[in-house]
CSV table of N, CA and C in Angstrom, one decimal:
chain,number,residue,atom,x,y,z
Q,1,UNK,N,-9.3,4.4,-17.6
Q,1,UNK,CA,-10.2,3.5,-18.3
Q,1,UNK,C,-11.1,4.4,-19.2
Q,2,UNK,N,-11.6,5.7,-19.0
Q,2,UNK,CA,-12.3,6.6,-19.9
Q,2,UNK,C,-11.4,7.1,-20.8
Q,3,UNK,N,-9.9,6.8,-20.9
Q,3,UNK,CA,-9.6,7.9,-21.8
Q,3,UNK,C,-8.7,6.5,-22.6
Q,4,UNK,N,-9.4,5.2,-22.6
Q,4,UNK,CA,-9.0,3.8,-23.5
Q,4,UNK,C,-7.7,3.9,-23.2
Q,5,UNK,N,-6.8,4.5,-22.0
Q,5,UNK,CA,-5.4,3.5,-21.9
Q,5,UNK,C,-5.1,2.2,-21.9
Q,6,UNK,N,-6.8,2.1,-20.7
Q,6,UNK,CA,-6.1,0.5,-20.4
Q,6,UNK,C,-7.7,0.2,-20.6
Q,7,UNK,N,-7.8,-1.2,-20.8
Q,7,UNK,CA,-9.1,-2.0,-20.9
Q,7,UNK,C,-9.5,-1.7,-19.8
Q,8,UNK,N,-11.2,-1.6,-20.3
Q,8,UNK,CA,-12.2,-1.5,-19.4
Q,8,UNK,C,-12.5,-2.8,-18.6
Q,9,UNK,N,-12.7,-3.2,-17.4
Q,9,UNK,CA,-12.9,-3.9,-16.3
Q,9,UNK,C,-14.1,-4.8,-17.0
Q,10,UNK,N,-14.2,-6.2,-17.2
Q,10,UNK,CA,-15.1,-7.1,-17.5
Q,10,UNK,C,-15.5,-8.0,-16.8
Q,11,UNK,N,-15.0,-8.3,-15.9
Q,11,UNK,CA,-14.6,-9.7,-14.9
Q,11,UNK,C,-14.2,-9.4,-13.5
Q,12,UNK,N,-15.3,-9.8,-12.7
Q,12,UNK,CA,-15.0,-9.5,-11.6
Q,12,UNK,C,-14.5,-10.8,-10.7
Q,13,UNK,N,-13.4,-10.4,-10.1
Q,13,UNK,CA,-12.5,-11.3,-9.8
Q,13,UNK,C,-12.4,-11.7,-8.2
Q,14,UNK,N,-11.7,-13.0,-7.7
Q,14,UNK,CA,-12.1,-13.0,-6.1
Q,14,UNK,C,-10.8,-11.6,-5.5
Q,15,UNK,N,-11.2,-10.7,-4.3
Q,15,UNK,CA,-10.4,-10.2,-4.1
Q,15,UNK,C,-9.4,-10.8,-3.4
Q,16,UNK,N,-8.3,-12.4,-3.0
Q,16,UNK,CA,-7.3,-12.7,-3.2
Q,16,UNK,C,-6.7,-13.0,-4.0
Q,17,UNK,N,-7.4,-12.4,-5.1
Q,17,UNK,CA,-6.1,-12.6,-6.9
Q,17,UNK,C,-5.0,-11.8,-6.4
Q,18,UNK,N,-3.9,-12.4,-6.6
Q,18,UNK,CA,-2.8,-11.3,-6.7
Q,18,UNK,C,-3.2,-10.1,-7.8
Q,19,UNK,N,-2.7,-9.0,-7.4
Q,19,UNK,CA,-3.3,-7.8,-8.3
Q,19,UNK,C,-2.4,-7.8,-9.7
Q,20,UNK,N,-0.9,-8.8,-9.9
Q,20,UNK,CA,-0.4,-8.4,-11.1
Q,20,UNK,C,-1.0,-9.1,-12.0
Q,21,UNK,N,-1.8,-10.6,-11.3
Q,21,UNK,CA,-2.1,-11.3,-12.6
Q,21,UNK,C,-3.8,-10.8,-12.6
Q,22,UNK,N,-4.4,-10.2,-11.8
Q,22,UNK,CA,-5.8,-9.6,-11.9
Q,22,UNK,C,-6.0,-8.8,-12.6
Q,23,UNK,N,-5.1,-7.7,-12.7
Q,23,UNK,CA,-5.2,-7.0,-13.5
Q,23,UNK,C,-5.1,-7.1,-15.2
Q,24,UNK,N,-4.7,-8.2,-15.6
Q,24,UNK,CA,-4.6,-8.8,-16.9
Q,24,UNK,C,-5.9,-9.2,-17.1
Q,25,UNK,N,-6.1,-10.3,-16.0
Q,25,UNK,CA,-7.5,-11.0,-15.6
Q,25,UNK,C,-8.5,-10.6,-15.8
Q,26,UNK,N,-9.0,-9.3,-15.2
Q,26,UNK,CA,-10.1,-8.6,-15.3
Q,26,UNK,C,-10.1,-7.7,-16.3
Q,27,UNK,N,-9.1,-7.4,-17.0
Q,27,UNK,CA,-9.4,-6.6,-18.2
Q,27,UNK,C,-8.9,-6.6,-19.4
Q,28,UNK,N,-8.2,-7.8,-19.6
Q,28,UNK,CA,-7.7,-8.5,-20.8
Q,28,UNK,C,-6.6,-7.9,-21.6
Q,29,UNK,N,-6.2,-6.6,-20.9
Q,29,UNK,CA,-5.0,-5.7,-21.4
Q,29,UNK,C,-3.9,-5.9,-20.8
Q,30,UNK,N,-2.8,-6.2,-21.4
Q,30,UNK,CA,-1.5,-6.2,-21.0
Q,30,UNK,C,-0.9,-5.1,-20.4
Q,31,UNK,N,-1.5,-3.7,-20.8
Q,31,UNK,CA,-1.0,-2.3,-20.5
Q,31,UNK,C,-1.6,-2.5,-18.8
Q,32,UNK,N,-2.5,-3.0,-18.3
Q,32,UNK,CA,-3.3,-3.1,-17.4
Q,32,UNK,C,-2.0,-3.9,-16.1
Q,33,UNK,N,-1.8,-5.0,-17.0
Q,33,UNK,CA,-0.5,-5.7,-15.5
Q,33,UNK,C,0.5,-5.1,-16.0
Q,34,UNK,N,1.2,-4.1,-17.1
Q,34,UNK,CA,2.0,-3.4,-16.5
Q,34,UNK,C,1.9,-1.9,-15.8
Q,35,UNK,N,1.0,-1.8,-15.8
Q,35,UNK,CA,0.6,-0.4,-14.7
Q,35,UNK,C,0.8,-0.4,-13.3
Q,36,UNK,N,-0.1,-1.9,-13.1
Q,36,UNK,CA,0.6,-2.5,-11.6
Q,36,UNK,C,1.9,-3.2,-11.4
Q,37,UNK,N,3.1,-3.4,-12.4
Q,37,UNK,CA,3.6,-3.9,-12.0
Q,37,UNK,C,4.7,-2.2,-11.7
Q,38,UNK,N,4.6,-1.1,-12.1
Q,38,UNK,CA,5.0,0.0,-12.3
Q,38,UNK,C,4.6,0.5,-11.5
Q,39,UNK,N,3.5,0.4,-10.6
Q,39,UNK,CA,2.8,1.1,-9.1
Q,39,UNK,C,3.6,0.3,-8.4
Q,40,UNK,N,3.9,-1.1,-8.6
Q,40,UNK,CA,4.4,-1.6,-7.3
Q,40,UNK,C,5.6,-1.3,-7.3
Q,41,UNK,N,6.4,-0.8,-8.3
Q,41,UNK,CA,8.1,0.0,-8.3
Q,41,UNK,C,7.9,0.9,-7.7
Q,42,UNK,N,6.9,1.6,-8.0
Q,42,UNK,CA,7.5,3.2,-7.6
Q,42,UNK,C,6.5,3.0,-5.8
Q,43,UNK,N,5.7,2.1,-5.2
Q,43,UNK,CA,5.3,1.6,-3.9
Q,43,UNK,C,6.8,1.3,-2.9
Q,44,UNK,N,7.4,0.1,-3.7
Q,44,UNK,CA,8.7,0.3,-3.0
Q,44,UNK,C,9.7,1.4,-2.8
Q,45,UNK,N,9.8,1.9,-3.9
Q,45,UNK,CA,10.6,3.0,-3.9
Q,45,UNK,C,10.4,4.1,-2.9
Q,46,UNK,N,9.2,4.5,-3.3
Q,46,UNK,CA,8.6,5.2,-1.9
Q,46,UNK,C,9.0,4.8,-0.5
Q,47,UNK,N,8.3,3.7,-0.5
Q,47,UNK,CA,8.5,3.2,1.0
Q,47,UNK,C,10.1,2.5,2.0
Q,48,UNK,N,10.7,2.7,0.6
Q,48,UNK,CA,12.2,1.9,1.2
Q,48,UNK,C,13.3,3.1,2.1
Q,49,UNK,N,12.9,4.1,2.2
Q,49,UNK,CA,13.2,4.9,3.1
Q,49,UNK,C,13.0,5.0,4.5
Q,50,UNK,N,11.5,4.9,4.5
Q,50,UNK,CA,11.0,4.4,5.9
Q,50,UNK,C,11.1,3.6,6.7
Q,51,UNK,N,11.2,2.0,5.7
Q,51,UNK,CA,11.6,1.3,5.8
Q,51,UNK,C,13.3,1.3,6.9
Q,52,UNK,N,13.9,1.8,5.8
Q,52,UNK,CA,15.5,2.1,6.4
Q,52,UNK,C,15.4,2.8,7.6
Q,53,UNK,N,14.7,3.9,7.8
Q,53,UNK,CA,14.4,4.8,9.0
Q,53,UNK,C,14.2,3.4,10.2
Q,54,UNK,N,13.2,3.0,9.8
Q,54,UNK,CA,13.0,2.0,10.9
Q,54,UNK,C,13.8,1.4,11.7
Q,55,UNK,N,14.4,0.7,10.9
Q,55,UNK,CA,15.3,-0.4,11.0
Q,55,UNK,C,16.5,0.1,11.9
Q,56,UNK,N,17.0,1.3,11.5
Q,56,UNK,CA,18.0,2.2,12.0
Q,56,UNK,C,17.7,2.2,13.5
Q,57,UNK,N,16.3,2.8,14.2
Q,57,UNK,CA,15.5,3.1,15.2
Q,57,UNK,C,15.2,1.8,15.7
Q,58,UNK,N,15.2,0.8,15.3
Q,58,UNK,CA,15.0,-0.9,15.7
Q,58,UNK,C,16.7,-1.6,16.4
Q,59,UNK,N,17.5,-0.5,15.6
Q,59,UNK,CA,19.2,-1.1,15.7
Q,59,UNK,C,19.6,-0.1,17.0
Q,60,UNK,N,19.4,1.3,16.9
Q,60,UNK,CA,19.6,1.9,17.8
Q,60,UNK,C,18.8,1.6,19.5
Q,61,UNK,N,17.5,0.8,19.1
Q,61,UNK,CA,17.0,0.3,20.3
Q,61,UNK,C,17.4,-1.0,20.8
Q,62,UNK,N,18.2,-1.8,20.5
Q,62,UNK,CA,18.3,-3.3,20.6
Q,62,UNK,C,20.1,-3.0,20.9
Q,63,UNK,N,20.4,-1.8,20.7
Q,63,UNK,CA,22.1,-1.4,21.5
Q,63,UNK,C,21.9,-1.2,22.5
Q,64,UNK,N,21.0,-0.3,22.5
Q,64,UNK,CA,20.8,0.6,24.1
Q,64,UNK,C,20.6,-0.7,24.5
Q,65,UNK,N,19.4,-1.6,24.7
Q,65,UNK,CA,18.5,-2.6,25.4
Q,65,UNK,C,20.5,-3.4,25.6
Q,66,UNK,N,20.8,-4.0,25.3
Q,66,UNK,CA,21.7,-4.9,25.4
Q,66,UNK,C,23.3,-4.3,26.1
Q,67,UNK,N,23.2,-3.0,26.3
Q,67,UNK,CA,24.0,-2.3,26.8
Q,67,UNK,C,23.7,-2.5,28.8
């Protein structure tokens, strides 16, 4: 926001706005809901590993248990 990427924050919003359409909301920039909608790609991306890890560790425990 100091270096004018994205609009400065005008509107303070209730904190259950969903964040893709808040961030439009509160600061009237389009560049603004796509930043979040680009943090939330690269949030999954991140996390879909662990995710997988899990699940693997959820499948190998529900063999054993049923064995």
């Amino acid at each position: 926001m100091n270096t004018n990427i994205i609009g400065k924050t005008y509107a303070m919003l209730s904190f259950n706005m969903p964040s893709v359409f808040g961030a439009f909301l509160s600061t009237g920039d389009v560049k603004a809901l796509l930043l979040v909608v680009a943090l939330l790609i690269l949030d999954m991306v991140l996390y879909y590993p662990f995710v997988k890890m899990y699940e693997r560790q959820q499948l190998k425990l529900e063999n054993k248990e049923s064995k």
